[in-house]
Amino acid sequence: MDLITPDRPVVTVEEICELLGYAPASAYRYVRELAGAGYLVRLPTGYALGPRIIELDLQMRENDPLLTQSRNLVEGIAEKTGLSVLISELYEEKVVAVFQEHAPNENITFGRGRSMPLFRGATTRVIMAHLMPKRLRRLYDKHAESPDAIAIGADWRSFSRAMLEIRKAGYCLSKGELDNKNAGIAAPILDGNNRVFGAVTIVGTIDRFSAFNDSFLVSTVKTAAETISTFIRGDVSSRQEKTSSK
Amino acid sequence: MDLITPDRPVVTVEEICELLGYAPASAYRYVRELAGAGYLVRLPTGYALGPRIIELDLQMRENDPLLTQSRNLVEGIAEKTGLSVLISELYEEKVVAVFQEHAPNENITFGRGRSMPLFRGATTRVIMAHLMPKRLRRLYDKHAESPDAIAIGADWRSFSRAMLEIRKAGYCLSKGELDNKNAGIAAPILDGNNRVFGAVTIVGTIDRFSAFNDSFLVSTVKTAAETISTFIRGDVSSRQEKTSSK
DNA sequence: TCCATTATTATCATAATACGATAATTTTGA
DNA sequence: TCAAAATTATCGTATTATGATAATAATGGA
């Protein structure tokens, strides 16, 4: 599905074979199956993404506890501050915002659905800072050469110290790292054992950001993240507890 | 992923085993893999839908030719008429709107992402009417007992005649079938060989609908669908043609 | 309309891996 | 700290995925 890009909005079977190294018979089988399940759709010139994705998107917007339980909270912050608010999650080596409350006149490149680069921006950094040490180490080693990683710390010692600072502070503030006119402040969403799921981020132009005390933004974003963390932990929603005797 | 519903926004491994009949070892493997790829996310109380879905949603909104190429057209119709416009696709036995231009004050139950029942509503019917005969027959036989199917035709003869009528007309109009206050009119999106991909539907309250000549709505929706059909066929977008000599 | 070409599916033997039972390990909650 | 629960690892077997090839269907010109 990632073969579909702005340059290649419709992908042919031939391209799939070339790019992924499949035999034609296999590629035809794959697209047939994926199209049958709605993940792809067959157009006259090839395959495009299919309706199942839109269906899942709705399913998530309606049911995901991370979204449903934090919607009001996030909207409130956006309204009060006039800044944008994002809720992001980590997967593989990407951080993706799954919810965005867009304040007027804001221009955010890495909004809902656009995966953010590692090592850059408040959201990504605050999430990384709360990863388990061994996982963080693996990530760092893999990208130690990247300029963004070096900017945080040229070696593991200084890098992990920087991360520890963020973890101790409980938030991360950045200016102009993703959009040079924007600033962001992020706090982690944690489970009961301080494992990180994602982050809450407040984003706005540097100008607008400066209108607030840093301490106000810090406490706002931290409180929001803690509230959401609590929601998620106790998340028994409408399900019955099993206090059975088994 | 379909185990996640409003009643069960977070699904446990135990539930997955029960509901899908897997051994625990397998269920754990599945969720690990799906969560690794971002399709699920592990929360303290179980698994929920993950960020990959949001990423794909964006990818589709930005790249899907069906959406990108018809956005202006659809917005124009919505603006001029004050009615809503949907673009829908078929998969498995569902029809799902992948794009919706929402007019103000409209209330549409089966909007973007919510799969519509077969045999009911203008969108579904116009799509069914353009299916290949054998596929239509299979569908009918499978659901011949359903009230919605019987409402169209009590036996295959009358059912297929009704479908033929729609196919000849090139559109389908319905009132109050999905939302009892709404009416809809739909026309098929076809490839060069009259195979159906989806449909364009104009939706609005029956009141608002009555303000227009039927013929105006018919020609509007048919023209839109034909325009989109043409877009899709010639869709070579920004890709280079291969006029190679091989 | 036909035909040659291309695109797609079916068949099938083999290689790959998914599956679940069990054991080992980790996490959790008291 | 420890017992119970949750999760992962191991591994033999059964299942299925894979790609080469053949068969069929669709396509685009004359």
mmCIF file of N, CA and C in Angstrom, chain A residues 1-12 14-15 35-39 41-45 48-66 89-92 94 96-98 112-115 191 197 232-233 235 237-239 242, chain B residues 1-2 4-12 14-15 35-39 41-45 48-66 89-92 94 96-98 112-115 191 197 232-235 237-239 242:
data_model
loop_
_atom_site.group_PDB
_atom_site.id
_atom_site.type_symbol
_atom_site.label_atom_id
_atom_site.label_comp_id
_atom_site.label_asym_id
_atom_site.label_seq_id
_atom_site.Cartn_x
_atom_site.Cartn_y
_atom_site.Cartn_z
ATOM 1 N N MET A 1 0.821 -1.202 0.000
ATOM 2 C CA MET A 1 0.000 0.000 0.000
ATOM 3 C C MET A 1 0.858 1.256 0.000
ATOM 4 N N ASP A 2 2.067 1.089 0.503
ATOM 5 C CA ASP A 2 2.958 2.243 0.514
ATOM 6 C C ASP A 2 3.555 2.550 -0.854
ATOM 7 N N LEU A 3 3.285 1.696 -1.808
ATOM 8 C CA LEU A 3 3.760 2.001 -3.162
ATOM 9 C C LEU A 3 2.974 3.158 -3.760
ATOM 10 N N ILE A 4 1.819 3.427 -3.188
ATOM 11 C CA ILE A 4 0.988 4.506 -3.718
ATOM 12 C C ILE A 4 1.438 5.837 -3.147
ATOM 13 N N THR A 5 1.874 6.701 -4.033
ATOM 14 C CA THR A 5 2.433 7.990 -3.647
ATOM 15 C C THR A 5 1.867 9.061 -4.570
ATOM 16 N N PRO A 6 2.141 10.312 -4.263
ATOM 17 C CA PRO A 6 1.674 11.377 -5.169
ATOM 18 C C PRO A 6 2.177 11.173 -6.598
ATOM 19 N N ASP A 7 3.385 10.664 -6.749
ATOM 20 C CA ASP A 7 3.936 10.434 -8.084
ATOM 21 C C ASP A 7 3.349 9.200 -8.745
ATOM 22 N N ARG A 8 2.767 8.328 -7.947
ATOM 23 C CA ARG A 8 2.251 7.074 -8.465
ATOM 24 C C ARG A 8 0.929 6.752 -7.768
ATOM 25 N N PRO A 9 -0.099 7.535 -8.061
ATOM 26 C CA PRO A 9 -1.369 7.375 -7.341
ATOM 27 C C PRO A 9 -2.072 6.065 -7.658
ATOM 28 N N VAL A 10 -1.726 5.497 -8.802
ATOM 29 C CA VAL A 10 -2.297 4.216 -9.203
ATOM 30 C C VAL A 10 -1.130 3.311 -9.552
ATOM 31 N N VAL A 11 -1.122 2.122 -8.995
ATOM 32 C CA VAL A 11 0.026 1.240 -9.183
ATOM 33 C C VAL A 11 -0.389 0.027 -10.022
ATOM 34 N N THR A 12 0.447 -0.326 -10.967
ATOM 35 C CA THR A 12 0.141 -1.480 -11.818
ATOM 36 C C THR A 12 0.761 -2.748 -11.245
ATOM 37 N N GLU A 14 2.569 -4.758 -12.812
ATOM 38 C CA GLU A 14 3.953 -4.792 -13.279
ATOM 39 C C GLU A 14 4.870 -4.046 -12.307
ATOM 40 N N GLU A 15 4.434 -2.868 -11.895
ATOM 41 C CA GLU A 15 5.238 -2.088 -10.956
ATOM 42 C C GLU A 15 5.386 -2.812 -9.627
ATOM 43 N N ALA A 35 -7.930 -6.336 -2.924
ATOM 44 C CA ALA A 35 -9.070 -5.625 -3.506
ATOM 45 C C ALA A 35 -10.370 -6.259 -3.034
ATOM 46 N N GLY A 36 -10.361 -7.584 -2.897
ATOM 47 C CA GLY A 36 -11.553 -8.259 -2.397
ATOM 48 C C GLY A 36 -11.922 -7.791 -1.006
ATOM 49 N N ALA A 37 -10.914 -7.521 -0.194
ATOM 50 C CA ALA A 37 -11.160 -7.073 1.173
ATOM 51 C C ALA A 37 -11.323 -5.565 1.253
ATOM 52 N N GLY A 38 -11.194 -4.871 0.122
ATOM 53 C CA GLY A 38 -11.446 -3.429 0.103
ATOM 54 C C GLY A 38 -10.245 -2.564 0.411
ATOM 55 N N TYR A 39 -9.086 -3.178 0.616
ATOM 56 C CA TYR A 39 -7.904 -2.379 0.923
ATOM 57 C C TYR A 39 -7.337 -1.734 -0.334
ATOM 58 N N VAL A 41 -8.492 -0.955 -4.631
ATOM 59 C CA VAL A 41 -9.602 -0.980 -5.578
ATOM 60 C C VAL A 41 -9.004 -0.984 -6.981
ATOM 61 N N ARG A 42 -9.619 -1.765 -7.845
ATOM 62 C CA ARG A 42 -9.071 -1.898 -9.182
ATOM 63 C C ARG A 42 -9.657 -0.852 -10.103
ATOM 64 N N LEU A 43 -8.825 0.002 -10.594
ATOM 65 C CA LEU A 43 -9.238 1.014 -11.564
ATOM 66 C C LEU A 43 -8.740 0.582 -12.930
ATOM 67 N N PRO A 44 -9.210 1.229 -13.996
ATOM 68 C CA PRO A 44 -8.785 0.797 -15.336
ATOM 69 C C PRO A 44 -7.277 0.786 -15.521
ATOM 70 N N THR A 45 -6.577 1.673 -14.859
ATOM 71 C CA THR A 45 -5.133 1.760 -15.089
ATOM 72 C C THR A 45 -4.292 1.094 -14.008
ATOM 73 N N ALA A 48 -5.613 1.336 -6.725
ATOM 74 C CA ALA A 48 -5.512 2.464 -5.794
ATOM 75 C C ALA A 48 -5.987 1.997 -4.427
ATOM 76 N N LEU A 49 -5.807 2.821 -3.434
ATOM 77 C CA LEU A 49 -6.281 2.466 -2.099
ATOM 78 C C LEU A 49 -7.802 2.366 -2.094
ATOM 79 N N GLY A 50 -8.321 1.481 -1.273
ATOM 80 C CA GLY A 50 -9.739 1.156 -1.339
ATOM 81 C C GLY A 50 -10.579 1.625 -0.162
ATOM 82 N N PRO A 51 -11.864 1.377 -0.251
ATOM 83 C CA PRO A 51 -12.833 1.908 0.704
ATOM 84 C C PRO A 51 -12.699 1.375 2.129
ATOM 85 N N ARG A 52 -12.081 0.214 2.281
ATOM 86 C CA ARG A 52 -11.934 -0.328 3.627
ATOM 87 C C ARG A 52 -11.181 0.637 4.536
ATOM 88 N N ILE A 53 -10.260 1.373 3.952
ATOM 89 C CA ILE A 53 -9.478 2.317 4.740
ATOM 90 C C ILE A 53 -10.364 3.419 5.310
ATOM 91 N N ILE A 54 -11.276 3.877 4.500
ATOM 92 C CA ILE A 54 -12.190 4.920 4.952
ATOM 93 C C ILE A 54 -13.103 4.370 6.044
ATOM 94 N N GLU A 55 -13.486 3.112 5.863
ATOM 95 C CA GLU A 55 -14.341 2.480 6.863
ATOM 96 C C GLU A 55 -13.602 2.371 8.210
ATOM 97 N N LEU A 56 -12.349 1.953 8.153
ATOM 98 C CA LEU A 56 -11.567 1.827 9.383
ATOM 99 C C LEU A 56 -11.332 3.185 10.030
ATOM 100 N N ASP A 57 -11.141 4.172 9.208
ATOM 101 C CA ASP A 57 -10.945 5.525 9.732
ATOM 102 C C ASP A 57 -12.152 5.950 10.561
ATOM 103 N N LEU A 58 -13.328 5.701 10.044
ATOM 104 C CA LEU A 58 -14.544 6.040 10.792
ATOM 105 C C LEU A 58 -14.643 5.214 12.071
ATOM 106 N N GLN A 59 -14.374 3.920 11.923
ATOM 107 C CA GLN A 59 -14.426 3.023 13.072
ATOM 108 C C GLN A 59 -13.510 3.531 14.190
ATOM 109 N N MET A 60 -12.386 4.037 13.800
ATOM 110 C CA MET A 60 -11.432 4.525 14.775
ATOM 111 C C MET A 60 -11.899 5.838 15.392
ATOM 112 N N ARG A 61 -12.382 6.725 14.553
ATOM 113 C CA ARG A 61 -12.850 8.013 15.083
ATOM 114 C C ARG A 61 -13.993 7.805 16.066
ATOM 115 N N GLU A 62 -14.800 6.802 15.816
ATOM 116 C CA GLU A 62 -15.959 6.592 16.684
ATOM 117 C C GLU A 62 -15.635 5.792 17.941
ATOM 118 N N ASN A 63 -14.681 4.876 17.825
ATOM 119 C CA ASN A 63 -14.486 3.935 18.920
ATOM 120 C C ASN A 63 -13.192 4.081 19.702
ATOM 121 N N ASP A 64 -12.157 4.561 19.075
ATOM 122 C CA ASP A 64 -10.861 4.571 19.746
ATOM 123 C C ASP A 64 -10.929 5.374 21.038
ATOM 124 N N PRO A 65 -10.630 4.711 22.154
ATOM 125 C CA PRO A 65 -10.722 5.408 23.432
ATOM 126 C C PRO A 65 -9.777 6.598 23.518
ATOM 127 N N LEU A 66 -8.635 6.473 22.888
ATOM 128 C CA LEU A 66 -7.692 7.583 22.894
ATOM 129 C C LEU A 66 -8.328 8.822 22.270
ATOM 130 N N GLU A 89 0.783 8.775 18.095
ATOM 131 C CA GLU A 89 1.196 7.447 18.523
ATOM 132 C C GLU A 89 2.442 7.022 17.767
ATOM 133 N N LEU A 90 3.157 6.072 18.359
ATOM 134 C CA LEU A 90 4.376 5.561 17.760
ATOM 135 C C LEU A 90 4.119 4.212 17.118
ATOM 136 N N TYR A 91 4.691 3.976 15.942
ATOM 137 C CA TYR A 91 4.718 2.614 15.418
ATOM 138 C C TYR A 91 5.899 2.456 14.490
ATOM 139 N N GLU A 92 6.443 1.275 14.470
ATOM 140 C CA GLU A 92 7.690 1.046 13.750
ATOM 141 C C GLU A 92 8.658 2.165 14.116
ATOM 142 N N LYS A 94 8.033 5.411 13.254
ATOM 143 C CA LYS A 94 7.344 6.650 12.909
ATOM 144 C C LYS A 94 6.458 7.094 14.060
ATOM 145 N N VAL A 96 2.926 9.236 14.415
ATOM 146 C CA VAL A 96 1.826 9.732 13.595
ATOM 147 C C VAL A 96 0.738 10.318 14.481
ATOM 148 N N ALA A 97 0.285 11.500 14.131
ATOM 149 C CA ALA A 97 -0.832 12.096 14.857
ATOM 150 C C ALA A 97 -2.119 11.417 14.420
ATOM 151 N N VAL A 98 -2.881 10.928 15.393
ATOM 152 C CA VAL A 98 -4.137 10.269 15.066
ATOM 153 C C VAL A 98 -5.316 11.207 15.287
ATOM 154 N N ARG A 112 -2.379 15.492 11.265
ATOM 155 C CA ARG A 112 -3.001 14.180 11.323
ATOM 156 C C ARG A 112 -2.604 13.294 10.142
ATOM 157 N N GLY A 113 -2.018 12.154 10.447
ATOM 158 C CA GLY A 113 -1.737 11.159 9.426
ATOM 159 C C GLY A 113 -0.378 11.267 8.764
ATOM 160 N N ARG A 114 0.293 12.396 8.936
ATOM 161 C CA ARG A 114 1.607 12.536 8.282
ATOM 162 C C ARG A 114 2.698 12.155 9.260
ATOM 163 N N SER A 115 3.451 11.103 8.922
ATOM 164 C CA SER A 115 4.386 10.598 9.913
ATOM 165 C C SER A 115 5.578 11.535 10.073
ATOM 166 N N ASP A 191 1.285 4.416 30.332
ATOM 167 C CA ASP A 191 0.446 3.445 31.034
ATOM 168 C C ASP A 191 0.892 3.383 32.498
ATOM 169 N N PHE A 197 2.749 5.339 25.206
ATOM 170 C CA PHE A 197 1.864 5.043 24.070
ATOM 171 C C PHE A 197 1.897 6.082 23.020
ATOM 172 N N ILE A 232 -7.045 6.151 29.780
ATOM 173 C CA ILE A 232 -6.653 4.940 29.076
ATOM 174 C C ILE A 232 -6.461 3.762 30.019
ATOM 175 N N ARG A 233 -5.881 4.051 31.171
ATOM 176 C CA ARG A 233 -5.620 2.975 32.120
ATOM 177 C C ARG A 233 -6.905 2.376 32.634
ATOM 178 N N ASP A 235 -9.578 2.444 31.403
ATOM 179 C CA ASP A 235 -10.518 2.305 30.304
ATOM 180 C C ASP A 235 -11.271 0.998 30.333
ATOM 181 N N SER A 237 -14.542 1.460 29.869
ATOM 182 C CA SER A 237 -15.631 1.961 29.037
ATOM 183 C C SER A 237 -16.956 1.344 29.421
ATOM 184 N N SER A 238 -17.605 0.783 28.432
ATOM 185 C CA SER A 238 -18.935 0.234 28.701
ATOM 186 C C SER A 238 -18.860 -1.280 28.865
ATOM 187 N N ARG A 239 -17.666 -1.788 29.085
ATOM 188 C CA ARG A 239 -17.555 -3.234 29.198
ATOM 189 C C ARG A 239 -17.735 -3.662 30.651
ATOM 190 N N LYS A 242 -15.106 -8.387 34.830
ATOM 191 C CA LYS A 242 -15.334 -9.767 35.223
ATOM 192 C C LYS A 242 -14.815 -9.972 36.631
ATOM 193 N N MET B 1 -9.901 -6.688 13.087
ATOM 194 C CA MET B 1 -10.116 -5.260 13.336
ATOM 195 C C MET B 1 -11.596 -4.948 13.476
ATOM 196 N N ASP B 2 -12.401 -5.792 12.883
ATOM 197 C CA ASP B 2 -13.842 -5.564 12.991
ATOM 198 C C ASP B 2 -14.401 -5.967 14.348
ATOM 199 N N ILE B 4 -13.577 -4.532 16.900
ATOM 200 C CA ILE B 4 -13.662 -3.282 17.649
ATOM 201 C C ILE B 4 -14.936 -2.538 17.271
ATOM 202 N N THR B 5 -15.784 -2.366 18.250
ATOM 203 C CA THR B 5 -17.095 -1.752 18.050
ATOM 204 C C THR B 5 -17.342 -0.746 19.177
ATOM 205 N N PRO B 6 -18.405 0.030 19.051
ATOM 206 C CA PRO B 6 -18.723 0.960 20.141
ATOM 207 C C PRO B 6 -18.863 0.246 21.487
ATOM 208 N N ASP B 7 -19.389 -0.961 21.471
ATOM 209 C CA ASP B 7 -19.549 -1.706 22.716
ATOM 210 C C ASP B 7 -18.238 -2.308 23.207
ATOM 211 N N ARG B 8 -17.279 -2.432 22.320
ATOM 212 C CA ARG B 8 -16.020 -3.061 22.666
ATOM 213 C C ARG B 8 -14.885 -2.288 22.009
ATOM 214 N N PRO B 9 -14.623 -1.076 22.492
ATOM 215 C CA PRO B 9 -13.630 -0.210 21.836
ATOM 216 C C PRO B 9 -12.207 -0.729 21.981
ATOM 217 N N VAL B 10 -12.003 -1.551 23.000
ATOM 218 C CA VAL B 10 -10.687 -2.157 23.217
ATOM 219 C C VAL B 10 -10.912 -3.654 23.337
ATOM 220 N N VAL B 11 -10.146 -4.406 22.574
ATOM 221 C CA VAL B 11 -10.375 -5.846 22.556
ATOM 222 C C VAL B 11 -9.200 -6.576 23.211
ATOM 223 N N THR B 12 -9.509 -7.540 24.046
ATOM 224 C CA THR B 12 -8.451 -8.295 24.720
ATOM 225 C C THR B 12 -8.091 -9.536 23.907
ATOM 226 N N GLU B 14 -7.941 -12.465 25.032
ATOM 227 C CA GLU B 14 -8.901 -13.497 25.414
ATOM 228 C C GLU B 14 -10.146 -13.424 24.519
ATOM 229 N N GLU B 15 -10.639 -12.211 24.314
ATOM 230 C CA GLU B 15 -11.824 -12.041 23.471
ATOM 231 C C GLU B 15 -11.540 -12.457 22.029
ATOM 232 N N ALA B 35 0.145 -4.908 15.658
ATOM 233 C CA ALA B 35 0.544 -3.725 16.416
ATOM 234 C C ALA B 35 1.907 -3.228 15.922
ATOM 235 N N GLY B 36 2.780 -4.156 15.569
ATOM 236 C CA GLY B 36 4.088 -3.770 15.043
ATOM 237 C C GLY B 36 3.953 -2.948 13.774
ATOM 238 N N ALA B 37 2.960 -3.294 12.970
ATOM 239 C CA ALA B 37 2.759 -2.588 11.715
ATOM 240 C C ALA B 37 1.852 -1.372 11.891
ATOM 241 N N GLY B 38 1.363 -1.160 13.098
ATOM 242 C CA GLY B 38 0.573 0.039 13.367
ATOM 243 C C GLY B 38 -0.918 -0.092 13.136
ATOM 244 N N TYR B 39 -1.360 -1.289 12.756
ATOM 245 C CA TYR B 39 -2.795 -1.462 12.508
ATOM 246 C C TYR B 39 -3.567 -1.585 13.820
ATOM 247 N N VAL B 41 -2.965 -0.918 18.244
ATOM 248 C CA VAL B 41 -2.071 -0.345 19.247
ATOM 249 C C VAL B 41 -2.422 -0.977 20.581
ATOM 250 N N ARG B 42 -1.393 -1.261 21.338
ATOM 251 C CA ARG B 42 -1.615 -1.955 22.597
ATOM 252 C C ARG B 42 -1.826 -0.957 23.724
ATOM 253 N N LEU B 43 -2.992 -0.981 24.282
ATOM 254 C CA LEU B 43 -3.294 -0.128 25.425
ATOM 255 C C LEU B 43 -3.278 -1.005 26.673
ATOM 256 N N PRO B 44 -3.295 -0.386 27.842
ATOM 257 C CA PRO B 44 -3.213 -1.185 29.070
ATOM 258 C C PRO B 44 -4.302 -2.250 29.169
ATOM 259 N N THR B 45 -5.468 -1.970 28.600
ATOM 260 C CA THR B 45 -6.566 -2.920 28.774
ATOM 261 C C THR B 45 -6.809 -3.803 27.550
ATOM 262 N N ALA B 48 -6.492 -1.583 20.505
ATOM 263 C CA ALA B 48 -7.391 -0.692 19.772
ATOM 264 C C ALA B 48 -6.813 -0.485 18.379
ATOM 265 N N LEU B 49 -7.562 0.149 17.512
ATOM 266 C CA LEU B 49 -7.063 0.427 16.174
ATOM 267 C C LEU B 49 -5.888 1.385 16.241
ATOM 268 N N GLY B 50 -4.965 1.224 15.329
ATOM 269 C CA GLY B 50 -3.697 1.938 15.429
ATOM 270 C C GLY B 50 -3.478 3.046 14.408
ATOM 271 N N PRO B 51 -2.351 3.721 14.527
ATOM 272 C CA PRO B 51 -2.061 4.916 13.740
ATOM 273 C C PRO B 51 -1.889 4.679 12.246
ATOM 274 N N ARG B 52 -1.583 3.447 11.877
ATOM 275 C CA ARG B 52 -1.395 3.182 10.447
ATOM 276 C C ARG B 52 -2.656 3.518 9.662
ATOM 277 N N ILE B 53 -3.804 3.324 10.287
ATOM 278 C CA ILE B 53 -5.061 3.593 9.613
ATOM 279 C C ILE B 53 -5.197 5.074 9.290
ATOM 280 N N ILE B 54 -4.777 5.893 10.227
ATOM 281 C CA ILE B 54 -4.849 7.340 10.003
ATOM 282 C C ILE B 54 -3.878 7.732 8.904
ATOM 283 N N GLU B 55 -2.739 7.056 8.899
ATOM 284 C CA GLU B 55 -1.747 7.347 7.866
ATOM 285 C C GLU B 55 -2.301 6.988 6.483
ATOM 286 N N LEU B 56 -2.929 5.839 6.385
ATOM 287 C CA LEU B 56 -3.489 5.416 5.106
ATOM 288 C C LEU B 56 -4.626 6.331 4.671
ATOM 289 N N ASP B 57 -5.395 6.781 5.634
ATOM 290 C CA ASP B 57 -6.481 7.704 5.321
ATOM 291 C C ASP B 57 -5.937 8.964 4.651
ATOM 292 N N LEU B 58 -4.872 9.490 5.190
ATOM 293 C CA LEU B 58 -4.270 10.679 4.585
ATOM 294 C C LEU B 58 -3.714 10.359 3.203
ATOM 295 N N GLN B 59 -3.033 9.225 3.134
ATOM 296 C CA GLN B 59 -2.450 8.801 1.859
ATOM 297 C C GLN B 59 -3.527 8.730 0.777
ATOM 298 N N MET B 60 -4.673 8.268 1.179
ATOM 299 C CA MET B 60 -5.773 8.133 0.231
ATOM 300 C C MET B 60 -6.347 9.492 -0.129
ATOM 301 N N ARG B 61 -6.547 10.324 0.852
ATOM 302 C CA ARG B 61 -7.108 11.649 0.571
ATOM 303 C C ARG B 61 -6.195 12.432 -0.352
ATOM 304 N N GLU B 62 -4.903 12.208 -0.204
ATOM 305 C CA GLU B 62 -3.968 12.982 -1.016
ATOM 306 C C GLU B 62 -3.737 12.399 -2.406
ATOM 307 N N ASN B 63 -3.815 11.082 -2.511
ATOM 308 C CA ASN B 63 -3.379 10.450 -3.750
ATOM 309 C C ASN B 63 -4.467 9.803 -4.582
ATOM 310 N N ASP B 64 -5.526 9.346 -3.948
ATOM 311 C CA ASP B 64 -6.515 8.583 -4.698
ATOM 312 C C ASP B 64 -7.106 9.415 -5.837
ATOM 313 N N PRO B 65 -6.938 8.917 -7.059
ATOM 314 C CA PRO B 65 -7.427 9.689 -8.194
ATOM 315 C C PRO B 65 -8.932 9.926 -8.135
ATOM 316 N N LEU B 66 -9.647 8.952 -7.612
ATOM 317 C CA LEU B 66 -11.091 9.111 -7.502
ATOM 318 C C LEU B 66 -11.424 10.334 -6.648
ATOM 319 N N GLU B 89 -17.822 3.429 -3.139
ATOM 320 C CA GLU B 89 -17.244 2.268 -3.805
ATOM 321 C C GLU B 89 -17.830 0.993 -3.215
ATOM 322 N N LEU B 90 -17.748 -0.065 -3.993
ATOM 323 C CA LEU B 90 -18.252 -1.362 -3.561
ATOM 324 C C LEU B 90 -17.101 -2.250 -3.127
ATOM 325 N N TYR B 91 -17.304 -3.004 -2.055
ATOM 326 C CA TYR B 91 -16.355 -4.082 -1.761
ATOM 327 C C TYR B 91 -17.072 -5.135 -0.940
ATOM 328 N N GLU B 92 -16.655 -6.363 -1.132
ATOM 329 C CA GLU B 92 -17.369 -7.474 -0.536
ATOM 330 C C GLU B 92 -18.868 -7.279 -0.786
ATOM 331 N N LYS B 94 -20.558 -4.667 0.634
ATOM 332 C CA LYS B 94 -20.868 -3.368 1.216
ATOM 333 C C LYS B 94 -20.591 -2.271 0.207
ATOM 334 N N VAL B 96 -19.474 1.726 0.416
ATOM 335 C CA VAL B 96 -18.947 2.688 1.372
ATOM 336 C C VAL B 96 -18.607 3.990 0.668
ATOM 337 N N ALA B 97 -19.052 5.093 1.226
ATOM 338 C CA ALA B 97 -18.675 6.395 0.682
ATOM 339 C C ALA B 97 -17.239 6.704 1.075
ATOM 340 N N VAL B 98 -16.427 7.023 0.094
ATOM 341 C CA VAL B 98 -15.036 7.356 0.395
ATOM 342 C C VAL B 98 -14.818 8.863 0.409
ATOM 343 N N ARG B 112 -19.620 9.293 4.866
ATOM 344 C CA ARG B 112 -18.275 8.779 4.632
ATOM 345 C C ARG B 112 -17.896 7.688 5.625
ATOM 346 N N GLY B 113 -17.560 6.519 5.104
ATOM 347 C CA GLY B 113 -17.025 5.447 5.935
ATOM 348 C C GLY B 113 -18.050 4.493 6.521
ATOM 349 N N ARG B 114 -19.301 4.866 6.491
ATOM 350 C CA ARG B 114 -20.319 3.983 7.077
ATOM 351 C C ARG B 114 -20.921 3.124 5.982
ATOM 352 N N SER B 115 -20.751 1.812 6.090
ATOM 353 C CA SER B 115 -21.157 0.976 4.967
ATOM 354 C C SER B 115 -22.676 0.866 4.896
ATOM 355 N N ASP B 191 -16.009 1.945 -15.938
ATOM 356 C CA ASP B 191 -14.786 1.927 -16.742
ATOM 357 C C ASP B 191 -15.158 1.817 -18.213
ATOM 358 N N PHE B 197 -17.367 0.787 -10.822
ATOM 359 C CA PHE B 197 -16.446 0.990 -9.704
ATOM 360 C C PHE B 197 -17.121 1.534 -8.495
ATOM 361 N N ILE B 232 -11.039 8.755 -14.569
ATOM 362 C CA ILE B 232 -10.457 7.509 -14.103
ATOM 363 C C ILE B 232 -9.870 6.690 -15.245
ATOM 364 N N ARG B 233 -10.562 6.688 -16.351
ATOM 365 C CA ARG B 233 -10.084 5.890 -17.484
ATOM 366 C C ARG B 233 -8.770 6.401 -18.013
ATOM 367 N N GLY B 234 -8.752 7.688 -18.306
ATOM 368 C CA GLY B 234 -7.543 8.255 -18.903
ATOM 369 C C GLY B 234 -6.483 8.496 -17.852
ATOM 370 N N ASP B 235 -6.743 8.042 -16.640
ATOM 371 C CA ASP B 235 -5.882 8.399 -15.539
ATOM 372 C C ASP B 235 -4.445 7.961 -15.720
ATOM 373 N N SER B 237 -2.280 10.434 -15.023
ATOM 374 C CA SER B 237 -1.748 11.383 -14.044
ATOM 375 C C SER B 237 -0.374 11.861 -14.423
ATOM 376 N N SER B 238 0.543 11.713 -13.511
ATOM 377 C CA SER B 238 1.876 12.248 -13.761
ATOM 378 C C SER B 238 2.838 11.135 -14.146
ATOM 379 N N ARG B 239 2.265 9.994 -14.524
ATOM 380 C CA ARG B 239 3.169 8.910 -14.867
ATOM 381 C C ARG B 239 3.523 8.955 -16.354
ATOM 382 N N LYS B 242 4.687 4.410 -21.365
ATOM 383 C CA LYS B 242 5.807 3.652 -21.909
ATOM 384 C C LYS B 242 5.528 3.352 -23.371
#
